[in-house]
GROMACS .gro file of C-alpha atoms in nm:
model
  450
    1MET     CA    1   0.000   0.000   0.000
    2THR     CA    2   0.091   0.363  -0.019
    3LEU     CA    3   0.051   0.672   0.190
    4PHE     CA    4  -0.316   0.758   0.175
    5PRO     CA    5  -0.460   1.109   0.150
    6GLN     CA    6  -0.552   1.294   0.466
    7ALA     CA    7  -0.838   1.127   0.645
    8GLY     CA    8  -1.014   1.460   0.646
    9THR     CA    9  -1.033   1.459   0.267
   10ARG     CA   10  -1.126   1.097   0.223
   11VAL     CA   11  -1.454   0.989   0.073
   12ALA     CA   12  -1.645   0.776   0.318
   13LYS     CA   13  -1.989   0.661   0.411
   14LEU     CA   14  -2.021   0.517   0.756
   15THR     CA   15  -2.301   0.271   0.814
   16VAL     CA   16  -2.379   0.044   1.103
   17LEU     CA   17  -2.366  -0.333   1.058
   18GLY     CA   18  -2.564  -0.562   1.279
   19ILE     CA   19  -2.627  -0.912   1.154
   20GLY     CA   20  -2.585  -0.794   0.797
   21VAL     CA   21  -2.423  -0.507   0.608
   22ALA     CA   22  -2.618  -0.215   0.470
   23PHE     CA   23  -2.459  -0.010   0.191
   24MET     CA   24  -2.632   0.324   0.198
   25ALA     CA   25  -2.405   0.522  -0.032
   26THR     CA   26  -2.582   0.505  -0.368
   27ALA     CA   27  -2.751   0.252  -0.587
   28CYS     CA   28  -2.521   0.027  -0.787
   29GLY     CA   29  -2.397   0.199  -1.097
   30GLY     CA   30  -2.412  -0.118  -1.307
   31SER     CA   31  -2.695  -0.333  -1.424
   32SER     CA   32  -2.770  -0.645  -1.225
   33THR     CA   33  -2.869  -0.813  -1.548
   34PRO     CA   34  -2.582  -0.967  -1.749
   35THR     CA   35  -2.512  -0.793  -2.076
   36ALA     CA   36  -2.448  -0.956  -2.411
   37SER     CA   37  -2.086  -0.842  -2.404
   38GLU     CA   38  -1.888  -1.106  -2.215
   39THR     CA   39  -1.523  -1.136  -2.122
   40ALA     CA   40  -1.325  -1.447  -2.039
   41THR     CA   41  -1.509  -1.469  -1.706
   42GLY     CA   42  -1.862  -1.392  -1.817
   43SER     CA   43  -2.074  -1.083  -1.766
   44ALA     CA   44  -1.800  -0.850  -1.643
   45ALA     CA   45  -1.964  -0.557  -1.817
   46GLY     CA   46  -2.227  -0.581  -1.540
   47ILE     CA   47  -1.966  -0.500  -1.277
   48ALA     CA   48  -1.986  -0.133  -1.180
   49CYS     CA   49  -1.936  -0.054  -0.815
   50PRO     CA   50  -2.147   0.217  -0.650
   51ALA     CA   51  -2.014   0.569  -0.627
   52PRO     CA   52  -1.876   0.652  -0.283
   53GLY     CA   53  -2.107   0.811  -0.032
   54SER     CA   54  -2.084   1.153   0.122
   55THR     CA   55  -1.755   1.272   0.258
   56GLY     CA   56  -1.697   1.157   0.614
   57GLY     CA   57  -1.486   1.307   0.883
   58SER     CA   58  -1.172   1.153   1.022
   59THR     CA   59  -1.221   0.848   1.240
   60ALA     CA   60  -0.853   0.813   1.326
   61GLN     CA   61  -0.747   0.980   1.647
   62PRO     CA   62  -0.457   1.211   1.729
   63THR     CA   63  -0.157   1.084   1.917
   64GLY     CA   64   0.072   1.248   2.167
   65ALA     CA   65   0.043   1.419   2.503
   66GLY     CA   66  -0.195   1.698   2.586
   67GLY     CA   67  -0.006   1.828   2.888
   68ALA     CA   68   0.203   1.714   3.182
   69VAL     CA   69   0.150   1.353   3.285
   70PRO     CA   70   0.129   1.298   3.661
   71PRO     CA   71   0.363   1.037   3.809
   72SER     CA   72   0.238   0.683   3.856
   73LYS     CA   73   0.091   0.599   4.194
   74GLY     CA   74   0.211   0.241   4.151
   75THR     CA   75   0.551   0.077   4.134
   76THR     CA   76   0.694  -0.239   3.986
   77GLU     CA   77   1.017  -0.426   4.039
   78THR     CA   78   0.974  -0.584   3.695
   79PRO     CA   79   0.945  -0.328   3.411
   80LEU     CA   80   0.690  -0.405   3.142
   81LYS     CA   81   0.872  -0.602   2.874
   82LEU     CA   82   0.711  -0.656   2.537
   83GLY     CA   83   0.809  -0.896   2.263
   84SER     CA   84   0.698  -0.863   1.904
   85LEU     CA   85   0.642  -1.169   1.685
   86LEU     CA   86   0.594  -1.004   1.346
   87PRO     CA   87   0.695  -1.104   0.992
   88THR     CA   88   1.021  -0.990   0.840
   89THR     CA   89   1.044  -1.298   0.615
   90GLY     CA   90   0.787  -1.513   0.437
   91SER     CA   91   0.465  -1.443   0.251
   92LEU     CA   92   0.353  -1.169   0.491
   93ALA     CA   93   0.688  -0.993   0.519
   94TYR     CA   94   0.540  -0.675   0.369
   95LEU     CA   95   0.322  -0.641   0.680
   96GLY     CA   96   0.617  -0.651   0.919
   97PRO     CA   97   0.758  -0.298   0.876
   98PRO     CA   98   0.436  -0.103   0.949
   99GLU     CA   99   0.347  -0.331   1.239
  100ILE     CA  100   0.694  -0.306   1.390
  101ALA     CA  101   0.689   0.072   1.339
  102GLY     CA  102   0.352   0.087   1.517
  103VAL     CA  103   0.495  -0.106   1.811
  104ASN     CA  104   0.805   0.115   1.828
  105LEU     CA  105   0.600   0.435   1.805
  106GLY     CA  106   0.373   0.316   2.084
  107VAL     CA  107   0.666   0.225   2.308
  108LYS     CA  108   0.834   0.560   2.239
  109GLU     CA  109   0.524   0.757   2.333
  110VAL     CA  110   0.465   0.551   2.646
  111ASN     CA  111   0.825   0.605   2.756
  112ASP     CA  112   0.815   0.975   2.665
  113ALA     CA  113   0.521   0.998   2.906
  114GLY     CA  114   0.719   0.836   3.186
  115GLY     CA  115   0.664   0.469   3.116
  116VAL     CA  116   0.444   0.222   3.305
  117LEU     CA  117   0.437   0.212   3.686
  118GLY     CA  118   0.739   0.441   3.694
  119LYS     CA  119   0.961   0.229   3.470
  120PRO     CA  120   1.037   0.252   3.095
  121VAL     CA  121   0.887  -0.016   2.874
  122GLU     CA  122   1.128  -0.251   2.698
  123VAL     CA  123   1.066  -0.421   2.362
  124VAL     CA  124   1.236  -0.712   2.188
  125HIS     CA  125   1.160  -0.790   1.822
  126ARG     CA  126   1.164  -1.135   1.663
  127ASP     CA  127   1.062  -1.265   1.319
  128SER     CA  128   0.746  -1.475   1.292
  129GLY     CA  129   0.815  -1.605   0.941
  130ASP     CA  130   0.515  -1.790   0.797
  131THR     CA  131   0.360  -2.136   0.821
  132LYS     CA  132   0.621  -2.290   0.586
  133THR     CA  133   0.887  -2.261   0.856
  134ASP     CA  134   0.938  -2.317   1.227
  135ILE     CA  135   1.065  -1.963   1.280
  136ALA     CA  136   0.767  -1.859   1.494
  137THR     CA  137   0.809  -2.132   1.754
  138GLN     CA  138   1.182  -2.064   1.778
  139SER     CA  139   1.124  -1.689   1.810
  140THR     CA  140   0.855  -1.745   2.071
  141ALA     CA  141   1.088  -1.963   2.277
  142ALA     CA  142   1.352  -1.690   2.258
  143LEU     CA  143   1.106  -1.422   2.368
  144LEU     CA  144   0.975  -1.630   2.656
  145GLY     CA  145   1.334  -1.700   2.758
  146GLN     CA  146   1.392  -1.325   2.785
  147GLY     CA  147   1.104  -1.286   3.026
  148VAL     CA  148   0.855  -1.087   2.819
  149ASN     CA  149   0.519  -1.013   2.981
  150ALA     CA  150   0.331  -0.986   2.652
  151ILE     CA  151   0.392  -1.079   2.289
  152ILE     CA  152   0.247  -0.865   2.010
  153GLY     CA  153   0.180  -1.089   1.711
  154ALA     CA  154   0.163  -1.292   1.508
  155ALA     CA  155   0.027  -1.125   1.195
  156SER     CA  156  -0.087  -1.451   1.035
  157SER     CA  157  -0.372  -1.643   1.196
  158GLY     CA  158  -0.209  -1.965   1.079
  159VAL     CA  159   0.117  -1.871   1.251
  160SER     CA  160  -0.062  -1.772   1.571
  161LYS     CA  161  -0.223  -2.114   1.584
  162THR     CA  162   0.124  -2.269   1.601
  163VAL     CA  163   0.232  -2.060   1.902
  164ILE     CA  164  -0.079  -1.954   2.095
  165ASN     CA  165  -0.064  -2.250   2.333
  166GLN     CA  166   0.310  -2.201   2.375
  167ILE     CA  167   0.257  -1.836   2.474
  168THR     CA  168  -0.057  -1.856   2.686
  169GLY     CA  169   0.064  -2.181   2.844
  170ALA     CA  170   0.356  -1.979   2.983
  171ASN     CA  171   0.108  -1.729   3.140
  172VAL     CA  172   0.218  -1.464   2.891
  173LEU     CA  173  -0.028  -1.235   2.718
  174GLN     CA  174  -0.060  -1.271   2.340
  175PHE     CA  175  -0.196  -0.967   2.156
  176SER     CA  176  -0.228  -0.980   1.777
  177PRO     CA  177  -0.271  -0.666   1.568
  178ALA     CA  178  -0.374  -0.862   1.257
  179ASN     CA  179  -0.524  -1.205   1.332
  180THR     CA  180  -0.873  -1.224   1.186
  181SER     CA  181  -0.963  -1.594   1.201
  182PRO     CA  182  -1.294  -1.651   1.385
  183ASP     CA  183  -1.136  -1.958   1.549
  184PHE     CA  184  -0.964  -1.747   1.814
  185THR     CA  185  -1.295  -1.627   1.958
  186THR     CA  186  -1.354  -1.966   2.120
  187TRP     CA  187  -0.992  -2.074   2.171
  188ASP     CA  188  -0.904  -2.212   2.515
  189ASP     CA  189  -0.646  -1.941   2.585
  190LYS     CA  190  -0.690  -1.888   2.963
  191GLY     CA  191  -0.811  -1.536   2.886
  192LEU     CA  192  -0.466  -1.441   2.758
  193TYR     CA  193  -0.530  -1.394   2.384
  194TRP     CA  194  -0.649  -1.053   2.258
  195ARG     CA  195  -0.652  -0.871   1.925
  196THR     CA  196  -0.721  -0.530   1.776
  197ALA     CA  197  -0.815  -0.669   1.432
  198PRO     CA  198  -1.180  -0.774   1.408
  199SER     CA  199  -1.285  -1.129   1.323
  200ASP     CA  200  -1.324  -1.205   0.952
  201VAL     CA  201  -1.694  -1.245   1.015
  202LEU     CA  202  -1.706  -0.867   0.968
  203GLN     CA  203  -1.469  -0.831   0.671
  204GLY     CA  204  -1.644  -1.123   0.502
  205LYS     CA  205  -1.982  -0.954   0.540
  206VAL     CA  206  -1.852  -0.628   0.399
  207LEU     CA  207  -1.676  -0.777   0.097
  208GLY     CA  208  -1.951  -1.026   0.014
  209ASN     CA  209  -2.214  -0.755   0.021
  210TYR     CA  210  -1.994  -0.509  -0.165
  211MET     CA  211  -1.945  -0.745  -0.460
  212ALA     CA  212  -2.322  -0.780  -0.477
  213THR     CA  213  -2.373  -0.402  -0.477
  214CYS     CA  214  -2.127  -0.386  -0.768
  215GLY     CA  215  -2.366  -0.596  -0.975
  216ALA     CA  216  -2.196  -0.935  -0.945
  217GLN     CA  217  -2.440  -1.225  -0.954
  218THR     CA  218  -2.173  -1.496  -0.957
  219VAL     CA  219  -1.833  -1.511  -0.787
  220GLY     CA  220  -1.528  -1.732  -0.815
  221MET     CA  221  -1.273  -1.755  -0.533
  222ILE     CA  222  -0.905  -1.847  -0.516
  223VAL     CA  223  -0.834  -1.925  -0.153
  224LEU     CA  224  -0.528  -1.988   0.063
  225ASN     CA  225  -0.590  -2.317   0.240
  226ASP     CA  226  -0.522  -2.211   0.599
  227ALA     CA  227  -0.717  -2.074   0.895
  228TYR     CA  228  -0.717  -1.723   0.754
  229GLY     CA  229  -0.808  -1.806   0.396
  230THR     CA  230  -1.080  -2.064   0.448
  231GLY     CA  231  -1.235  -1.872   0.739
  232LEU     CA  232  -1.259  -1.552   0.537
  233ALA     CA  233  -1.388  -1.739   0.232
  234THR     CA  234  -1.669  -1.893   0.438
  235ASN     CA  235  -1.788  -1.553   0.554
  236ILE     CA  236  -1.759  -1.390   0.211
  237LYS     CA  237  -1.958  -1.674   0.059
  238ALA     CA  238  -2.229  -1.656   0.325
  239ALA     CA  239  -2.272  -1.280   0.279
  240PHE     CA  240  -2.269  -1.295  -0.101
  241GLU     CA  241  -2.521  -1.578  -0.116
  242SER     CA  242  -2.744  -1.404   0.139
  243ALA     CA  243  -2.745  -1.107  -0.098
  244GLY     CA  244  -2.878  -1.333  -0.374
  245GLY     CA  245  -2.551  -1.426  -0.547
  246LYS     CA  246  -2.390  -1.762  -0.615
  247VAL     CA  247  -2.033  -1.881  -0.567
  248VAL     CA  248  -1.963  -2.084  -0.882
  249ALA     CA  249  -1.599  -2.182  -0.816
  250GLU     CA  250  -1.379  -2.207  -0.508
  251GLU     CA  251  -1.021  -2.322  -0.569
  252LEU     CA  252  -0.772  -2.379  -0.289
  253PHE     CA  253  -0.392  -2.363  -0.280
  254ASN     CA  254  -0.142  -2.427  -0.002
  255GLU     CA  255   0.119  -2.201   0.155
  256GLY     CA  256   0.444  -2.260  -0.032
  257ASP     CA  257   0.277  -2.331  -0.368
  258THR     CA  258   0.431  -2.143  -0.661
  259GLN     CA  259   0.211  -2.261  -0.949
  260PHE     CA  260  -0.147  -2.135  -0.970
  261SER     CA  261  -0.246  -2.200  -1.333
  262SER     CA  262  -0.478  -2.486  -1.243
  263GLN     CA  263  -0.675  -2.277  -0.993
  264VAL     CA  264  -0.694  -1.979  -1.228
  265ASP     CA  265  -0.810  -2.193  -1.522
  266LYS     CA  266  -1.084  -2.362  -1.319
  267VAL     CA  267  -1.218  -2.036  -1.183
  268ILE     CA  268  -1.218  -1.868  -1.526
  269ALA     CA  269  -1.393  -2.172  -1.677
  270ALA     CA  270  -1.685  -2.110  -1.441
  271LYS     CA  271  -1.729  -1.761  -1.595
  272PRO     CA  272  -1.795  -1.568  -1.273
  273ASP     CA  273  -1.884  -1.201  -1.278
  274ALA     CA  274  -1.628  -1.131  -1.006
  275ILE     CA  275  -1.326  -1.309  -0.857
  276ALA     CA  276  -1.225  -1.285  -0.490
  277LEU     CA  277  -0.854  -1.340  -0.426
  278ILE     CA  278  -0.804  -1.457  -0.068
  279THR     CA  279  -0.425  -1.480  -0.060
  280PHE     CA  280  -0.111  -1.324   0.077
  281ASP     CA  281   0.167  -1.216  -0.161
  282GLN     CA  282   0.075  -1.504  -0.395
  283ALA     CA  283  -0.146  -1.242  -0.564
  284LYS     CA  284   0.169  -1.116  -0.738
  285SER     CA  285   0.173  -1.444  -0.934
  286ILE     CA  286  -0.202  -1.495  -0.966
  287VAL     CA  287  -0.303  -1.153  -1.098
  288PRO     CA  288  -0.086  -1.170  -1.415
  289LEU     CA  289  -0.223  -1.518  -1.490
  290MET     CA  290  -0.578  -1.386  -1.472
  291THR     CA  291  -0.529  -1.067  -1.668
  292GLY     CA  292  -0.339  -1.267  -1.931
  293LYS     CA  293  -0.653  -1.471  -1.984
  294GLY     CA  294  -0.882  -1.173  -2.022
  295VAL     CA  295  -0.994  -1.105  -1.666
  296LYS     CA  296  -1.056  -0.734  -1.619
  297PRO     CA  297  -0.913  -0.568  -1.308
  298THR     CA  298  -1.263  -0.439  -1.226
  299GLN     CA  299  -1.364  -0.801  -1.169
  300MET     CA  300  -1.098  -0.855  -0.901
  301PHE     CA  301  -1.171  -0.814  -0.530
  302LEU     CA  302  -0.886  -0.846  -0.280
  303VAL     CA  303  -0.864  -0.880   0.099
  304ASP     CA  304  -0.639  -0.755   0.377
  305GLY     CA  305  -0.376  -1.021   0.306
  306ASN     CA  306  -0.305  -0.882  -0.041
  307THR     CA  307  -0.453  -0.532  -0.065
  308SER     CA  308  -0.122  -0.352  -0.104
  309ASP     CA  309   0.082  -0.127  -0.331
  310TYR     CA  310   0.162  -0.305  -0.661
  311SER     CA  311   0.317  -0.004  -0.835
  312LYS     CA  312   0.657  -0.177  -0.855
  313ASP     CA  313   0.519  -0.520  -0.942
  314PHE     CA  314   0.288  -0.468  -1.240
  315GLN     CA  315   0.264  -0.250  -1.549
  316ALA     CA  316   0.055   0.064  -1.512
  317GLY     CA  317  -0.316  -0.007  -1.538
  318THR     CA  318  -0.292  -0.373  -1.440
  319MET     CA  319  -0.496  -0.316  -1.123
  320LEU     CA  320  -0.703  -0.016  -1.240
  321GLY     CA  321  -1.051  -0.045  -1.090
  322ALA     CA  322  -0.981  -0.351  -0.874
  323HIS     CA  323  -1.107  -0.328  -0.517
  324GLY     CA  324  -0.981  -0.447  -0.182
  325THR     CA  325  -1.078  -0.443   0.183
  326PHE     CA  326  -0.898  -0.453   0.514
  327PRO     CA  327  -0.989  -0.374   0.873
  328GLY     CA  328  -0.928  -0.037   1.031
  329THR     CA  329  -0.988   0.327   0.961
  330PHE     CA  330  -0.819   0.499   0.669
  331ALA     CA  331  -0.462   0.605   0.738
  332ASN     CA  332  -0.448   0.942   0.911
  333GLU     CA  333  -0.178   1.171   0.773
  334SER     CA  334  -0.054   1.288   1.113
  335PHE     CA  335  -0.022   0.928   1.227
  336THR     CA  336   0.155   0.807   0.913
  337LYS     CA  337   0.402   1.095   0.954
  338LYS     CA  338   0.481   0.966   1.300
  339LEU     CA  339   0.530   0.614   1.164
  340LEU     CA  340   0.763   0.751   0.897
  341GLU     CA  341   0.968   0.922   1.164
  342VAL     CA  342   1.016   0.580   1.322
  343ASP     CA  343   1.085   0.408   0.988
  344PRO     CA  344   1.142   0.646   0.692
  345ALA     CA  345   1.148   0.352   0.449
  346LEU     CA  346   0.780   0.261   0.507
  347LYS     CA  347   0.566   0.224   0.196
  348ASP     CA  348   0.270   0.039   0.347
  349PHE     CA  349   0.089   0.125   0.671
  350THR     CA  350  -0.134  -0.180   0.705
  351TYR     CA  351  -0.201  -0.274   1.068
  352GLY     CA  352   0.036  -0.003   1.191
  353GLY     CA  353  -0.252   0.151   1.387
  354GLU     CA  354  -0.358  -0.184   1.530
  355SER     CA  355  -0.002  -0.251   1.648
  356TYR     CA  356   0.026   0.095   1.803
  357ASP     CA  357  -0.307   0.044   1.981
  358ALA     CA  358  -0.190  -0.295   2.111
  359VAL     CA  359   0.104  -0.128   2.288
  360ASN     CA  360  -0.115   0.146   2.435
  361LEU     CA  361  -0.381  -0.095   2.557
  362ILE     CA  362  -0.128  -0.329   2.717
  363ALA     CA  363   0.048  -0.037   2.886
  364LEU     CA  364  -0.277   0.115   3.013
  365ALA     CA  365  -0.403  -0.222   3.139
  366ALA     CA  366  -0.073  -0.275   3.323
  367GLU     CA  367  -0.106   0.067   3.484
  368ALA     CA  368  -0.467  -0.008   3.581
  369ALA     CA  369  -0.364  -0.346   3.722
  370GLY     CA  370  -0.066  -0.207   3.909
  371SER     CA  371   0.124  -0.503   3.770
  372THR     CA  372   0.325  -0.613   3.467
  373SER     CA  373   0.212  -0.976   3.499
  374GLY     CA  374   0.048  -1.106   3.180
  375PRO     CA  375  -0.262  -1.250   3.355
  376GLU     CA  376  -0.312  -0.931   3.559
  377ILE     CA  377  -0.282  -0.714   3.248
  378ALA     CA  378  -0.536  -0.936   3.069
  379LYS     CA  379  -0.790  -0.881   3.349
  380GLN     CA  380  -0.784  -0.505   3.283
  381LEU     CA  381  -0.787  -0.495   2.901
  382LYS     CA  382  -1.165  -0.500   2.861
  383GLY     CA  383  -1.207  -0.234   3.128
  384VAL     CA  384  -0.972   0.020   2.970
  385SER     CA  385  -1.149  -0.023   2.634
  386GLU     CA  386  -1.507   0.057   2.737
  387ALA     CA  387  -1.759   0.255   2.939
  388GLY     CA  388  -1.532   0.526   3.074
  389GLU     CA  389  -1.409   0.872   2.982
  390LYS     CA  390  -1.299   0.879   2.618
  391CYS     CA  391  -0.928   0.926   2.553
  392THR     CA  392  -0.712   0.867   2.248
  393SER     CA  393  -0.347   0.842   2.352
  394PHE     CA  394  -0.138   0.690   2.629
  395PRO     CA  395  -0.055   1.025   2.792
  396SER     CA  396  -0.417   1.143   2.804
  397CYS     CA  397  -0.550   0.803   2.913
  398VAL     CA  398  -0.290   0.733   3.180
  399THR     CA  399  -0.344   1.081   3.321
  400LEU     CA  400  -0.711   0.997   3.373
  401LEU     CA  401  -0.622   0.661   3.529
  402ARG     CA  402  -0.381   0.826   3.772
  403GLU     CA  403  -0.656   1.070   3.865
  404GLY     CA  404  -0.871   0.772   3.964
  405LYS     CA  405  -1.103   0.786   3.663
  406ASP     CA  406  -1.235   0.505   3.444
  407ILE     CA  407  -1.124   0.527   3.081
  408ASP     CA  408  -1.242   0.421   2.736
  409TYR     CA  409  -0.945   0.410   2.497
  410ASP     CA  410  -1.027   0.479   2.131
  411GLY     CA  411  -0.726   0.445   1.906
  412GLN     CA  412  -0.586   0.461   1.557
  413SER     CA  413  -0.764   0.141   1.452
  414GLY     CA  414  -1.104   0.251   1.575
  415PRO     CA  415  -1.310   0.230   1.894
  416VAL     CA  416  -1.158  -0.110   1.990
  417THR     CA  417  -1.412  -0.205   2.266
  418PHE     CA  418  -1.340  -0.567   2.364
  419SER     CA  419  -1.567  -0.863   2.423
  420ASP     CA  420  -1.502  -1.110   2.704
  421ALA     CA  421  -1.327  -1.327   2.444
  422GLY     CA  422  -1.073  -1.054   2.365
  423ASP     CA  423  -1.224  -0.959   2.027
  424PRO     CA  424  -1.313  -0.605   1.916
  425THR     CA  425  -1.692  -0.580   1.926
  426GLU     CA  426  -1.701  -0.292   1.680
  427ALA     CA  427  -1.468  -0.194   1.399
  428TYR     CA  428  -1.426  -0.028   1.062
  429ILE     CA  429  -1.360  -0.207   0.736
  430GLY     CA  430  -1.204   0.015   0.468
  431ILE     CA  431  -1.290  -0.034   0.101
  432TYR     CA  432  -1.020   0.071  -0.146
  433GLU     CA  433  -0.989   0.104  -0.523
  434TYR     CA  434  -0.675   0.076  -0.734
  435THR     CA  435  -0.562   0.365  -0.950
  436ASN     CA  436  -0.376   0.349  -1.281
  437ASP     CA  437  -0.038   0.336  -1.106
  438ASN     CA  438  -0.151   0.023  -0.915
  439LYS     CA  439  -0.173   0.213  -0.588
  440LEU     CA  440  -0.469   0.242  -0.354
  441LYS     CA  441  -0.717   0.518  -0.294
  442PRO     CA  442  -0.973   0.495  -0.012
  443LEU     CA  443  -1.337   0.483  -0.118
  444GLN     CA  444  -1.552   0.433   0.188
  445SER     CA  445  -1.540   0.293   0.537
  446GLU     CA  446  -1.802   0.059   0.678
  447PHE     CA  447  -1.860   0.053   1.053
  448GLY     CA  448  -1.983  -0.269   1.201
  449LYS     CA  449  -2.068  -0.434   1.529
  450LEU     CA  450  -2.026  -0.801   1.610
   0.00000   0.00000   0.00000
């Protein structure tokens, strides 16, 4: 992805999702009836996504202090020590830099405000790799060996499944900024697994309904065969079929596969109006195969695992008109500037806000608990996310806590508010469109409750 325009100038229509998703922007610009002009995948001429709704205000929140922060009333012999388990290698390596920058920015701001319980927060970074390797378990063992109280990560739901028992079994808090598999909602994690990214139940509803509003009556899917891919596919399919559409092809591939011609050929043979690509960076190989066989970019719908900047990967126009979704509010310019100060080489900002919020929430919960113990922090996470005085940064929130007030942290990723299971109960899903240079522009943001 690329640096998005200021949130204040974005085009957005915010709607509330309950059981379903209501798109209230405009009527679909394309006909729902297939036309006589067909491409390699059928009635693509019927695909015309609705114009964005009215301009919305910024949903991202400012960061930084708003005045002097009073000293902590608590103390700790053991400073809060965070580990990050985020990808610097593997199929999700492009997500690592913004997530790591979000963690580092959060730690910097916490320490600039005096730290937690009178001590500076420490952070240790380790690579999570992907599910093709054993890097995550080795990195987790190293982090646990260094006495971390909480681990931020992994990005991949599949990777988290390989280490969640290892982490929570050691009475250490696991907090993912990017896991979206619904499986974690009911995981036996001793109350120690939390996340700022919403379950794919929500993203699936948004994307499935959005393809229907674009005029698609049939959809084909190319799906990564892991917890993330199949879980998201299930929810997209349910939403699309509830809107009256039909999934006519669903082809799986495994992590580590490098050949996708068979899946592409089978999906194209079914002549769907639209194609959902539920992949990670395998999209770099799949997209050229599809466009080479006549698939129009306007027929392609991507997800958070692959909605990124392809300006250096494809010829101009390759992605023009394709759409993608991922959780979170649109990138706020003041926040992305702060991330760039931490890492000037950043090109993507995906899940940077969620990672930043993870640090703030952990730090605030530790302050509220008067302890840096993982289980004690976990007991306070729900409380600092709901039903108190609204605040949007560590300095402002911890000031309220130290004044004896209840707080409700709202962050860069949205309102956050946790369920008892550690899931966000409300969130935004951003819908993006690709421009001629294969970069993203934000279209609209859908607000939903789960």
